[in-house]
mmCIF file of C-alpha atoms and ligand atoms in Angstrom:
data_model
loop_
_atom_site.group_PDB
_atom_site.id
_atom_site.type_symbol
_atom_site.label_atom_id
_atom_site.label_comp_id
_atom_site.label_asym_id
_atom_site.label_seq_id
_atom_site.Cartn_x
_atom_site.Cartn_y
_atom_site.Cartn_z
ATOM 1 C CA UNK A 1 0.000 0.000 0.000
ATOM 2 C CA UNK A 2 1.713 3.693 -0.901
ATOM 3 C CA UNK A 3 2.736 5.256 2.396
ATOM 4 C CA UNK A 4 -0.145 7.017 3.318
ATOM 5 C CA UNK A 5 1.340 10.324 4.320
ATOM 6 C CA UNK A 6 2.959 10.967 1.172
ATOM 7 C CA UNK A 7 0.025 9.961 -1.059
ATOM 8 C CA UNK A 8 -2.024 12.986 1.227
ATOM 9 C CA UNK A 9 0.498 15.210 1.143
ATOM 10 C CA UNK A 10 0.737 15.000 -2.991
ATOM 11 C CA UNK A 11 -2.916 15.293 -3.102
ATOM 12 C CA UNK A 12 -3.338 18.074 -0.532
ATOM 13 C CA UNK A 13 -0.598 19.942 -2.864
ATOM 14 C CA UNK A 14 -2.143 19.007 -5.711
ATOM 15 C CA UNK A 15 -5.570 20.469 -4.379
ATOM 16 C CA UNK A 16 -3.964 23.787 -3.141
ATOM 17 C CA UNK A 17 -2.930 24.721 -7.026
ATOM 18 C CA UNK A 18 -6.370 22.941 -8.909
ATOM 19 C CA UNK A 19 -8.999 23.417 -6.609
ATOM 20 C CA UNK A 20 -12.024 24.017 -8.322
ATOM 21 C CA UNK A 21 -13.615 27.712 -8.255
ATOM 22 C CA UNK A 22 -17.344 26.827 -6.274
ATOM 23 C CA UNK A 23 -19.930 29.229 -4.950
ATOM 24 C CA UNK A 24 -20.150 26.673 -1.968
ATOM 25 C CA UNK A 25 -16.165 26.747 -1.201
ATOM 26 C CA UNK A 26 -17.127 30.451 -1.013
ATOM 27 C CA UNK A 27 -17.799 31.783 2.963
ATOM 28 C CA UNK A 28 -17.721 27.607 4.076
ATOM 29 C CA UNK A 29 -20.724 27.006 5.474
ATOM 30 C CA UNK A 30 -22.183 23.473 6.906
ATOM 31 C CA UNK A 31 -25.471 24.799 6.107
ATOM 32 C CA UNK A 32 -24.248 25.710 2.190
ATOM 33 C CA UNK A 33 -22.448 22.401 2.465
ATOM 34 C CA UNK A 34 -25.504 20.266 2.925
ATOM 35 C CA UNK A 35 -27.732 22.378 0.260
ATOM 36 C CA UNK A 36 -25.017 21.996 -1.866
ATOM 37 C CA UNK A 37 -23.658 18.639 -1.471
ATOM 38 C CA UNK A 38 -27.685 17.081 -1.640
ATOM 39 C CA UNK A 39 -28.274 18.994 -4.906
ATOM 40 C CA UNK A 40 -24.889 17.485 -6.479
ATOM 41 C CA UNK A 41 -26.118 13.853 -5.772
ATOM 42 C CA UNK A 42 -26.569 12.407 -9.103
ATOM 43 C CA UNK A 43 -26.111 15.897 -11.132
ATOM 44 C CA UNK A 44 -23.523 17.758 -12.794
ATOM 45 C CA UNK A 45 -21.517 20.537 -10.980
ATOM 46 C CA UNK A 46 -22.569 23.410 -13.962
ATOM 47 C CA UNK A 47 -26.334 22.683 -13.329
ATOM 48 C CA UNK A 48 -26.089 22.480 -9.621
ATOM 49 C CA UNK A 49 -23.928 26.503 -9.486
ATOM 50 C CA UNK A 50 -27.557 28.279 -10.413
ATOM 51 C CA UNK A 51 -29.738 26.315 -8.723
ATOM 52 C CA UNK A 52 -27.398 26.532 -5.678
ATOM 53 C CA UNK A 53 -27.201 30.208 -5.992
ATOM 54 C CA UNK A 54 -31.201 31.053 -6.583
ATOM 55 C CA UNK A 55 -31.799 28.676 -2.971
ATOM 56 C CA UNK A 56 -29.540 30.706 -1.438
ATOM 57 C CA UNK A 57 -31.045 33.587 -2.559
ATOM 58 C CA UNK A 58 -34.038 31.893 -1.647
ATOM 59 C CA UNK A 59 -33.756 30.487 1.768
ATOM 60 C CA UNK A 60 -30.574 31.353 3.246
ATOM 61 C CA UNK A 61 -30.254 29.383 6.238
ATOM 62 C CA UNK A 62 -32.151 27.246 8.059
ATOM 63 C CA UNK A 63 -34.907 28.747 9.523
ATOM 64 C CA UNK A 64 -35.987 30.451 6.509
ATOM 65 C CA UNK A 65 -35.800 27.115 4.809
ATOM 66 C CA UNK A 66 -37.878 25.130 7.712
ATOM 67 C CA UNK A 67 -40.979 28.026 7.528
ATOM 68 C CA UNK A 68 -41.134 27.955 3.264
ATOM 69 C CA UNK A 69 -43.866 26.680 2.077
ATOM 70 C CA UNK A 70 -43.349 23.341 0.553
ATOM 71 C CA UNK A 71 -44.421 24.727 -2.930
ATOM 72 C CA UNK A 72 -41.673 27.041 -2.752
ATOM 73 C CA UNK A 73 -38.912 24.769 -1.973
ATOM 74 C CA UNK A 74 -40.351 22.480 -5.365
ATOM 75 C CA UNK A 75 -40.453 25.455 -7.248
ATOM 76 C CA UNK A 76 -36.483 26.206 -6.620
ATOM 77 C CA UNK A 77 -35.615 22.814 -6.942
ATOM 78 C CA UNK A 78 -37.711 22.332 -10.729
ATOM 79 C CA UNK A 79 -35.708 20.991 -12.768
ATOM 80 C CA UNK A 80 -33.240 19.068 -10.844
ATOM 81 C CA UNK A 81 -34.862 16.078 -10.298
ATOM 82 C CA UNK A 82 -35.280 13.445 -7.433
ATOM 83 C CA UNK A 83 -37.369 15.740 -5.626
ATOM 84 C CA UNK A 84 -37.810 13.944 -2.590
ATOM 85 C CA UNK A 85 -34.040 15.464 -1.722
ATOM 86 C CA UNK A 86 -36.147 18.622 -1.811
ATOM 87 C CA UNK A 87 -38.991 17.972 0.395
ATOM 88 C CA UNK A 88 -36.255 16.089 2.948
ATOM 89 C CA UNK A 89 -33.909 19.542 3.263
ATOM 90 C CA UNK A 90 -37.152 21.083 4.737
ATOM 91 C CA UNK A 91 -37.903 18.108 7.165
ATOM 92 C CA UNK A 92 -34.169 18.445 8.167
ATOM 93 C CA UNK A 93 -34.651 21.990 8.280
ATOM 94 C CA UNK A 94 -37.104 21.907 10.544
ATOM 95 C CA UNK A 95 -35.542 19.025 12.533
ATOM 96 C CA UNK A 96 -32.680 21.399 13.114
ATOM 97 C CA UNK A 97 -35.020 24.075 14.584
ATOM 98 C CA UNK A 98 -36.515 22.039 16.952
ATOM 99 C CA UNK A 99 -33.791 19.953 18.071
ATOM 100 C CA UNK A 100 -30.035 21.468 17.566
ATOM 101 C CA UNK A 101 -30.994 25.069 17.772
ATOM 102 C CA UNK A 102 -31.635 25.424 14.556
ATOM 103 C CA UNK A 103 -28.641 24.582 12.929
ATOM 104 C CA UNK A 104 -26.768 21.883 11.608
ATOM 105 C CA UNK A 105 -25.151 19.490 14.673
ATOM 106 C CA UNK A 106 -21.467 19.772 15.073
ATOM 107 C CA UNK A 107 -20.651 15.513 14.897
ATOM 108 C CA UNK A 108 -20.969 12.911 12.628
ATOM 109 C CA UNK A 109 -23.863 10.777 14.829
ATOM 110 C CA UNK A 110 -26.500 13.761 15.269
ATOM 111 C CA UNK A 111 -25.818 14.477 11.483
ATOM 112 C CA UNK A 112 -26.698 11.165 10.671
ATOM 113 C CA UNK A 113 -29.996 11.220 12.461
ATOM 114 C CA UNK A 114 -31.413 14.158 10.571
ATOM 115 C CA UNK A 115 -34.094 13.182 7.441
ATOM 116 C CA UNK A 116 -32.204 12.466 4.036
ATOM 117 C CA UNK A 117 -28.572 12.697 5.104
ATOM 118 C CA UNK A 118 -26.776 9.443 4.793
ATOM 119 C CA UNK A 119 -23.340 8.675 5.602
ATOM 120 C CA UNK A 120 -22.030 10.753 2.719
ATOM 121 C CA UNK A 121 -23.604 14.236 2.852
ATOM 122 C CA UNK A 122 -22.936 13.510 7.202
ATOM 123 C CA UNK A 123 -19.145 13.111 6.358
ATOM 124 C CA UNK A 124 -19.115 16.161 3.885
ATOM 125 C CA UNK A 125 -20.730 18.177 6.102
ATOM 126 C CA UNK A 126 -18.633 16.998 9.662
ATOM 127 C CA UNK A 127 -15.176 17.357 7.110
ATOM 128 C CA UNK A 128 -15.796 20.266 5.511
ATOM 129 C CA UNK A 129 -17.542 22.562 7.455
ATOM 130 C CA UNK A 130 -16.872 21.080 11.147
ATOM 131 C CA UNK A 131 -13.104 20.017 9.939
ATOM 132 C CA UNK A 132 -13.788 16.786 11.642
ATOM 133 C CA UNK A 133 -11.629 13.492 10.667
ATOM 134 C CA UNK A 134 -14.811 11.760 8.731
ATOM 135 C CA UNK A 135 -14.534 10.190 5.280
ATOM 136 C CA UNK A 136 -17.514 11.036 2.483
ATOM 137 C CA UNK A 137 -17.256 8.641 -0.022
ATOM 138 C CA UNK A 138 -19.703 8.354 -2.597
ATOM 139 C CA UNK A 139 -19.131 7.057 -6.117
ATOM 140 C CA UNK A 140 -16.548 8.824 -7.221
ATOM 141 C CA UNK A 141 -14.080 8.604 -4.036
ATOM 142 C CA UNK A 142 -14.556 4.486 -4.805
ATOM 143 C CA UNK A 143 -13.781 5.199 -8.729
ATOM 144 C CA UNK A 144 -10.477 6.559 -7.270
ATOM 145 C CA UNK A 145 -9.879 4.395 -4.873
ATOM 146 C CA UNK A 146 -10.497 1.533 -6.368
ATOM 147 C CA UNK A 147 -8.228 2.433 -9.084
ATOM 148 C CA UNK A 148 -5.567 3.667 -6.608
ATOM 149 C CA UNK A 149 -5.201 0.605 -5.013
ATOM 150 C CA UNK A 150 -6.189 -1.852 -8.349
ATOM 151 C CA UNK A 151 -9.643 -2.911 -5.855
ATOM 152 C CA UNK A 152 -12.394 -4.820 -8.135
ATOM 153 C CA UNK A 153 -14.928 -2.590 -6.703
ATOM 154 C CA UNK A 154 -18.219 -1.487 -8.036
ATOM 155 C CA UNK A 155 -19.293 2.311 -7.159
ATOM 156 C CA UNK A 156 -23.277 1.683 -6.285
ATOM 157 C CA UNK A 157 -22.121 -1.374 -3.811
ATOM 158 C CA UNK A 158 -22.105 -1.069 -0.351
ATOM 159 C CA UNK A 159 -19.618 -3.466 0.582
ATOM 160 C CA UNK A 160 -17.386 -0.999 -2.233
ATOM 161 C CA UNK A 161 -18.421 1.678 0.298
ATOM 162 C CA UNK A 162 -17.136 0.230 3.242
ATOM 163 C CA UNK A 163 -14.184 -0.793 1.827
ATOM 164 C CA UNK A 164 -13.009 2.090 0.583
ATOM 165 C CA UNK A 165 -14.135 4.213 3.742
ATOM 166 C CA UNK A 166 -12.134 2.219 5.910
ATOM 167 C CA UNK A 167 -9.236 2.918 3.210
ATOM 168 C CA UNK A 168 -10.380 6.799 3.083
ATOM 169 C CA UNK A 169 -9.639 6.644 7.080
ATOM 170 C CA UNK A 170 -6.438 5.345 6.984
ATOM 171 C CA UNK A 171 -5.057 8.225 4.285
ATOM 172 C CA UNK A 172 -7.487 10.726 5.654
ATOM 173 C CA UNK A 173 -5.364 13.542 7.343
ATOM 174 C CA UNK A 174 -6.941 14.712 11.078
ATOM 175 C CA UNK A 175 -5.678 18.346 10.320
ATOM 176 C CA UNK A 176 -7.072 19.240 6.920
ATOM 177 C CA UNK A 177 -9.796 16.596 6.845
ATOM 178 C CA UNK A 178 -12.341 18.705 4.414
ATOM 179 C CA UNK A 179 -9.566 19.372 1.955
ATOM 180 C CA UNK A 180 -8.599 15.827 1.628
ATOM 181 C CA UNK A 181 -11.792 14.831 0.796
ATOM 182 C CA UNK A 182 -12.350 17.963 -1.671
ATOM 183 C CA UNK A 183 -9.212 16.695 -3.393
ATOM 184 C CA UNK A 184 -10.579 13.212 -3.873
ATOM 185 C CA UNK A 185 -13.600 14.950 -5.217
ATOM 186 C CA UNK A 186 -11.721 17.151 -7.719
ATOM 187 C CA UNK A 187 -9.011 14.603 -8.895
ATOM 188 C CA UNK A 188 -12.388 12.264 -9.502
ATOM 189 C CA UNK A 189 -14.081 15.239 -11.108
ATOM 190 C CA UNK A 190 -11.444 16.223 -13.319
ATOM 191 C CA UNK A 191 -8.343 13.959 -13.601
ATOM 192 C CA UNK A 192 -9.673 10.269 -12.689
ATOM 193 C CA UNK A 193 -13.218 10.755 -14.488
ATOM 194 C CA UNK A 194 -14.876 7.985 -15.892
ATOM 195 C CA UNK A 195 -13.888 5.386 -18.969
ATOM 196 C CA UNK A 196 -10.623 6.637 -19.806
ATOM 197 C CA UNK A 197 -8.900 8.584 -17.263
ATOM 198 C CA UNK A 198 -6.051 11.501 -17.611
ATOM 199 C CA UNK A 199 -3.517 8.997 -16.095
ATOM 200 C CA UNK A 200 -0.473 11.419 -17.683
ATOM 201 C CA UNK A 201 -1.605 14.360 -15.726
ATOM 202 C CA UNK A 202 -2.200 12.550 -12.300
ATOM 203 C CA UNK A 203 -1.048 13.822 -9.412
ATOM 204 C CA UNK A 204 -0.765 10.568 -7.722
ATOM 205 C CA UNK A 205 0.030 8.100 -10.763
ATOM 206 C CA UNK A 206 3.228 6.865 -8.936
ATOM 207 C CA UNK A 207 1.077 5.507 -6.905
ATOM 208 C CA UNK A 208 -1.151 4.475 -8.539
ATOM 209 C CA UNK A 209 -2.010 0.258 -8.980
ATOM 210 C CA UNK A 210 -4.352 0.145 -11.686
ATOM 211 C CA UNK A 211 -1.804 2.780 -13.643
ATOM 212 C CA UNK A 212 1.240 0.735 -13.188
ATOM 213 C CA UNK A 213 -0.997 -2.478 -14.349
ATOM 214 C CA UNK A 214 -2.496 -0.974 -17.563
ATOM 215 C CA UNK A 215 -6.041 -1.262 -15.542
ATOM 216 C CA UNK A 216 -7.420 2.075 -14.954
ATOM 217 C CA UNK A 217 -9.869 1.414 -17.689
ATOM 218 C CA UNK A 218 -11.059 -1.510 -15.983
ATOM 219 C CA UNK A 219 -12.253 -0.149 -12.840
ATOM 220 C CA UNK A 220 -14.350 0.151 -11.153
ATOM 221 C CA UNK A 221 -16.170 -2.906 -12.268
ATOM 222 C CA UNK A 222 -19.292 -1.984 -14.006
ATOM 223 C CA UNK A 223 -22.489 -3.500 -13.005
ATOM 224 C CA UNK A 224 -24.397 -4.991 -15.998
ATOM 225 C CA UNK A 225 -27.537 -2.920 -16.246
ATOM 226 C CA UNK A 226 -30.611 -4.131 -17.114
ATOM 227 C CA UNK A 227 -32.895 -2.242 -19.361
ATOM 228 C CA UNK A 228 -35.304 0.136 -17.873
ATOM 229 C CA UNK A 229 -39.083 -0.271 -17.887
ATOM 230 C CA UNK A 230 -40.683 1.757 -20.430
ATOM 231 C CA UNK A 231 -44.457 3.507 -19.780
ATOM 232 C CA UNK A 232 -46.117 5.517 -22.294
ATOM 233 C CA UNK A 233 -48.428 8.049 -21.599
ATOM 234 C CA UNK A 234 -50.914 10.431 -23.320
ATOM 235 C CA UNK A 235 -50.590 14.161 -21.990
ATOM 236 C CA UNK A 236 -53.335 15.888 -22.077
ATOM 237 C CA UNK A 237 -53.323 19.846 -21.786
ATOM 238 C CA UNK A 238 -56.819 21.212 -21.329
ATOM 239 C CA UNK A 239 -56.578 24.868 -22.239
ATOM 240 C CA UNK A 240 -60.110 27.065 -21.334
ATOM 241 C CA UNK A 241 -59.298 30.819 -22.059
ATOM 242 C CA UNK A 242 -56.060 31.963 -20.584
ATOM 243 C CA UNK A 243 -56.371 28.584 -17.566
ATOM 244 C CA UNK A 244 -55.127 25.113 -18.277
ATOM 245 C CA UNK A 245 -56.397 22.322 -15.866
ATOM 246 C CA UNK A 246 -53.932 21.279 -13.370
ATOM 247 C CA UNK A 247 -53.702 18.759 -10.537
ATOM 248 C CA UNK A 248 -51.324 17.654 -7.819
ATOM 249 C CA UNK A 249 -49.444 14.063 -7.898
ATOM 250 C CA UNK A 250 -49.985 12.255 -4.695
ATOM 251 C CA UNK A 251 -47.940 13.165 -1.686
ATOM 252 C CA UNK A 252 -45.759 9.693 -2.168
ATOM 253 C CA UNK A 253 -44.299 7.974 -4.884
ATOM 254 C CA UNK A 254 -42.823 9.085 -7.742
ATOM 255 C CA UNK A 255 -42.637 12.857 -8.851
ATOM 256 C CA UNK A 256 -44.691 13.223 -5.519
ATOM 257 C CA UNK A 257 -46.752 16.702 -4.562
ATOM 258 C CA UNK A 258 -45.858 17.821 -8.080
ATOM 259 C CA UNK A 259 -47.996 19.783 -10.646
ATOM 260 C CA UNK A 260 -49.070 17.696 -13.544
ATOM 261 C CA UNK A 261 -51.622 18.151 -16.377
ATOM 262 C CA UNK A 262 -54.149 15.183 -17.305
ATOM 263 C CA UNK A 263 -52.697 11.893 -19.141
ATOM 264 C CA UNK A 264 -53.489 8.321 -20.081
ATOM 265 C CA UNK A 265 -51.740 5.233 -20.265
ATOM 266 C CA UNK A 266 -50.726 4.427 -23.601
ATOM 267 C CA UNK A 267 -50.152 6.229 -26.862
ATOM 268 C CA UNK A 268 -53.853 7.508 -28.178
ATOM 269 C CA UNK A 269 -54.813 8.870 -31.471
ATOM 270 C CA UNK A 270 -56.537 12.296 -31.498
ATOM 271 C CA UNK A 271 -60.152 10.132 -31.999
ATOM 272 C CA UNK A 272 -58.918 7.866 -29.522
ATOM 273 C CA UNK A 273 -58.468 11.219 -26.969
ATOM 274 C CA UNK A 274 -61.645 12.619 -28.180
ATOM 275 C CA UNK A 275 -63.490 9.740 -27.425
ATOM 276 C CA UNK A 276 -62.245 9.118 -23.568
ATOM 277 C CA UNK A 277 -62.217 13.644 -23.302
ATOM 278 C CA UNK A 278 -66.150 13.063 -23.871
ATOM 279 C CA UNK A 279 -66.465 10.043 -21.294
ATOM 280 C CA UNK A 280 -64.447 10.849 -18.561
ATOM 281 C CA UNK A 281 -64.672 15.033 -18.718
ATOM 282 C CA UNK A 282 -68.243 14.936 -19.633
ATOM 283 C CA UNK A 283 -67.798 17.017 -22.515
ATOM 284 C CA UNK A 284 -69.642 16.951 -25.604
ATOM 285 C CA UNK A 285 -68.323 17.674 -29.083
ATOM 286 C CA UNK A 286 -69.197 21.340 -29.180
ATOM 287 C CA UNK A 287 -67.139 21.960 -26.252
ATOM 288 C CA UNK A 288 -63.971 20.869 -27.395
ATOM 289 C CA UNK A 289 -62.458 23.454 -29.710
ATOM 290 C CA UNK A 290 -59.395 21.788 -31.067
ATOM 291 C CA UNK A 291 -56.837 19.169 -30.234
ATOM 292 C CA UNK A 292 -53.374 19.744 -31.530
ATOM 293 C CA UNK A 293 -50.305 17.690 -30.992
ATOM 294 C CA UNK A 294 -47.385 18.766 -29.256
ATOM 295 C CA UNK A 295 -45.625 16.315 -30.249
ATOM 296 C CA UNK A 296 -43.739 13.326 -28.642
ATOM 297 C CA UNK A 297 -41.135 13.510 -25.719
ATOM 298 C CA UNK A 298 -38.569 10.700 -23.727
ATOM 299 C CA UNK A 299 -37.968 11.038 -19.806
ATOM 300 C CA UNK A 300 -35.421 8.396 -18.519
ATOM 301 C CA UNK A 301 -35.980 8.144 -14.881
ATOM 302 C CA UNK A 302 -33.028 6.196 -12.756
ATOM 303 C CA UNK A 303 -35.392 3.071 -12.794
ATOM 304 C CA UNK A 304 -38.112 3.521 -15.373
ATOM 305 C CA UNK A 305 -38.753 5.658 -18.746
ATOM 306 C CA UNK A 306 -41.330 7.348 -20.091
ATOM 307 C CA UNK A 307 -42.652 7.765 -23.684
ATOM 308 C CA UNK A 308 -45.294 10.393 -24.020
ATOM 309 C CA UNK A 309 -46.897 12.254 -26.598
ATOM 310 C CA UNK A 310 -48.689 15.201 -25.704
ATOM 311 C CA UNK A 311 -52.111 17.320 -26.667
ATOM 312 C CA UNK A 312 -53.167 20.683 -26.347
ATOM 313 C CA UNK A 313 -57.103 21.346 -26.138
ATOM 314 C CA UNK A 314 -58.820 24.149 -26.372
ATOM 315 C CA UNK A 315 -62.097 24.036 -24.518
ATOM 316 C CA UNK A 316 -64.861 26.206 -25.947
ATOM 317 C CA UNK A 317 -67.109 25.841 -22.569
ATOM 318 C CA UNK A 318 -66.815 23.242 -19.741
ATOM 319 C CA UNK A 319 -68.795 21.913 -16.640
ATOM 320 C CA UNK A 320 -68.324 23.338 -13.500
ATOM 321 C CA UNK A 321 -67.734 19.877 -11.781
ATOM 322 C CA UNK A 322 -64.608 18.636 -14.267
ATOM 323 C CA UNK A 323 -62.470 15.853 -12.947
ATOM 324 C CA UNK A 324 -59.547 13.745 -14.172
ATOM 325 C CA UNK A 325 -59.944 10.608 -13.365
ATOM 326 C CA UNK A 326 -56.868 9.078 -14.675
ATOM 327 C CA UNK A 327 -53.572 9.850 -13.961
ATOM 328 C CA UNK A 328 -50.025 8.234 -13.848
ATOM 329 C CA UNK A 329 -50.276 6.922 -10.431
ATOM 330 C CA UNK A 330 -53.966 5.341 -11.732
ATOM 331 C CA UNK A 331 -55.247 7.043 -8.473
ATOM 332 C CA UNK A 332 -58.368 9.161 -8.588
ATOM 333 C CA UNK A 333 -56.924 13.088 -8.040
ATOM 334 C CA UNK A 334 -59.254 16.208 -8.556
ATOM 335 C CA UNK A 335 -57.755 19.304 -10.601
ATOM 336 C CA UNK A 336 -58.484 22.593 -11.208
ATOM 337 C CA UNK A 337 -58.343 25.421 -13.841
ATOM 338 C CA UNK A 338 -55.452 27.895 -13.034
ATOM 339 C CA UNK A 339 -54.303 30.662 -14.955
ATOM 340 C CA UNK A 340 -51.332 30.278 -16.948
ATOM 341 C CA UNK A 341 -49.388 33.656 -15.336
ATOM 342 C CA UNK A 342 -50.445 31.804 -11.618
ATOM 343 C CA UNK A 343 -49.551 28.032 -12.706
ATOM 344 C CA UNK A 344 -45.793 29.223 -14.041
ATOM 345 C CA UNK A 345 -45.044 29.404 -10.612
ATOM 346 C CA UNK A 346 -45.994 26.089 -9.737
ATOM 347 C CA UNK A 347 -43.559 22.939 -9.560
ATOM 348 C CA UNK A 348 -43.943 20.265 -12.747
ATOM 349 C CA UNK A 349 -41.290 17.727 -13.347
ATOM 350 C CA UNK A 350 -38.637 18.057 -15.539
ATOM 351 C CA UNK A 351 -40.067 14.948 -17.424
ATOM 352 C CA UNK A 352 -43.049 17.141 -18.353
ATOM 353 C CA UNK A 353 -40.386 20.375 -19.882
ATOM 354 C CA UNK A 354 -41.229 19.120 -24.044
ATOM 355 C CA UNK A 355 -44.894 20.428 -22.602
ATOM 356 C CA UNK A 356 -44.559 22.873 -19.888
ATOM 357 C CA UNK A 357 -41.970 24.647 -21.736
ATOM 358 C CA UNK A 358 -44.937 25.126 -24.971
ATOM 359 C CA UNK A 359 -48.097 26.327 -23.019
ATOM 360 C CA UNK A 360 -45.618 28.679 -20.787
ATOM 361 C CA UNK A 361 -43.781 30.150 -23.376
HETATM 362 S S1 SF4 B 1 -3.133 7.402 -12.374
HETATM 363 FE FE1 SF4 B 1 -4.925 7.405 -13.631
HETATM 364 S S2 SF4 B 1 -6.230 5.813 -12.807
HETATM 365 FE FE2 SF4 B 1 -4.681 6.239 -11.284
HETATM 366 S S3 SF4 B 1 -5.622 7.732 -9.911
HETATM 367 FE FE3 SF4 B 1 -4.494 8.870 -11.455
HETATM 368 S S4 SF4 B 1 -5.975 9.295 -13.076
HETATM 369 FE FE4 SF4 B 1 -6.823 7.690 -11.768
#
């Protein structure tokens, strides 16, 4: 194994001359640490920087965070996906205020009992904001690592995880804890990336096992991946004046508490549409003005994908009582008719932007 001290010390140096330029490394704060660190879970660093930014803006620490309304906190996280994350920074939020004082706790074991922060985020946080000696090791870290030390490790495992924490520990320096683990981060980010790696421009390539073996493109080992579930759906836009008809997704599951227009299951032709429009809306023919397609659209979920094809229509008149009876979750959900200037501000999925992005133009 390379002598630990002088594989941290490279890296540390290393670090000191590349470190990446982050609004987050900006003013260290745990409390920027965790927003930032939970938004970069499974997303890239240049579409986390404005999101990051506009939350701040938003709710700058944690009180202001635990009294938003939950809308709110959707409505700055649209776009980024996996919005549970979201709705968990509030109920850790608000954890915080009523039981540390309302801020983030100062060790690794009160971190750890606060809503949607695992082991990772609690090491960032305890390392880089507290300076405490705790690893974070997420994907990445174990793409390093196991190349480092020529480990057949796979990156989602969490026997992978363990192992290379318990290797993290032993390299991890007590008095510049954060920075180690930010230099893991960056060498990951932009020297030891993925595939094919910038071996000639690596800090720590001495070291290095999989380097001196010809391996580096070898690990990690990759898990075979089986191919996602595909669901189709028929979106539905109803349009009345200057309102479209809206409804909220159930508040668990997927996409859950977001905004969503009408759909069915399956791909339907316009008759097809017109025909179930006149069932379940109780509308008759004179009421619906036109149905125009807005074409088809692809959202690839971590687990599942979806194929839709969307439809605007216009309504020429409509019953007071409307209701959607179908919906992705195949649960019964009411709607309503909101105007388009009030429903820009509420929170759709991303997987809905071919549509959202058309009617709020
Ligand atoms: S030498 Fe190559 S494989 Fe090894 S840590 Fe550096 S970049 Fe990664």
């Amino acid at each position: 194994m390379a002598n630990s001290v002088v594989l941290s010390a490279i890296l540390l140096d290393w670090f000191d001359q590349n470190r990446r330029d982050l609004p987050w490394r900006k003013d260290r704060t745990a409390y920027g640490t965790w927003i930032s660190e939970t938004m970069l879970q499974q997303t890239r660093v240049n579409t986390v920087i404005p999101y990051f930014e506009r939350f701040l803006e938003m709710f700058p620490d944690i009180p202001s965070l635990s009294a938003a309304p939950l809308e709110d906190v959707y409505k700055a996280w649209e776009g980024l996906g996996y919005y549970s994350r979201a709705a968990n920074l509030q109920k850790g939020a608000r954890c915080c205020t009523e039981q540390f004082g309302g801020a983030l706790p100062q060790n690794y074991n009160d971190l750890m009992t606060i809503q949607g922060i695992g082991p990772y985020t609690a090491g960032a946080i305890a390392s880089l904001a507290f300076g405490l000696p705790e690893p974070a090791v997420d994907g990445n870290v174990i793409r390093v690592f196991s190349r480092l030390y020529a480990l057949p490790l796979t990156q989602q495992d969490e026997k992978s995880k363990r192992e290379v924490t318990d290797l993290v520990r032993r390299v991890l320096p007590e008095d510049r804890s954060g920075d180690f683990n930010e230099s893991i981060m960056d060498l990951g980010a932009t020297v030891c990336i993925p595939g094919c790696p910038a071996c000639g421009i690596c800090p720590v390539s001495n070291f290095c096992q999989a380097f001196l073996l010809g391996k580096q493109s070898e690990l990690p080992l990759k898990k075979a991946k089986k191919p996602s579930p595909v669901f189709t759906y028929t979106i539905v836009i109803l349009k009345k004046g200057n309102t479209l008809f809206i409804r909220q997704r159930p508040d668990t599951g997927l996409l859950a508490n977001l905004f969503e227009f009408s759909s069915y299951p399956g791909l339907l032709h316009p008759g097809e549409l017109q025909t179930l429009l006149f069932r379940d809306f109780n509308l008759s023919p004179q009421e619906i003005g036109s149905i125009t397609s807005l074409g088809e659209a692809t959202h690839v979920f971590s687990h599942i994908k979806w194929e839709m094809e969307g439809y605007l229509v216009e309504i020429n008149e409509i019953n007071d009582d409307i209701y959607s009876p179908l919906q992705f979750s195949e649960k019964e959900e009411t709607g309503n008719f909101y105007t388009i200037h009030y429903a820009r501000k509420m929170a759709f999925p991303s997987a809905l932007k071919a549509y959202t992005a058309v009617v709020f133009r």
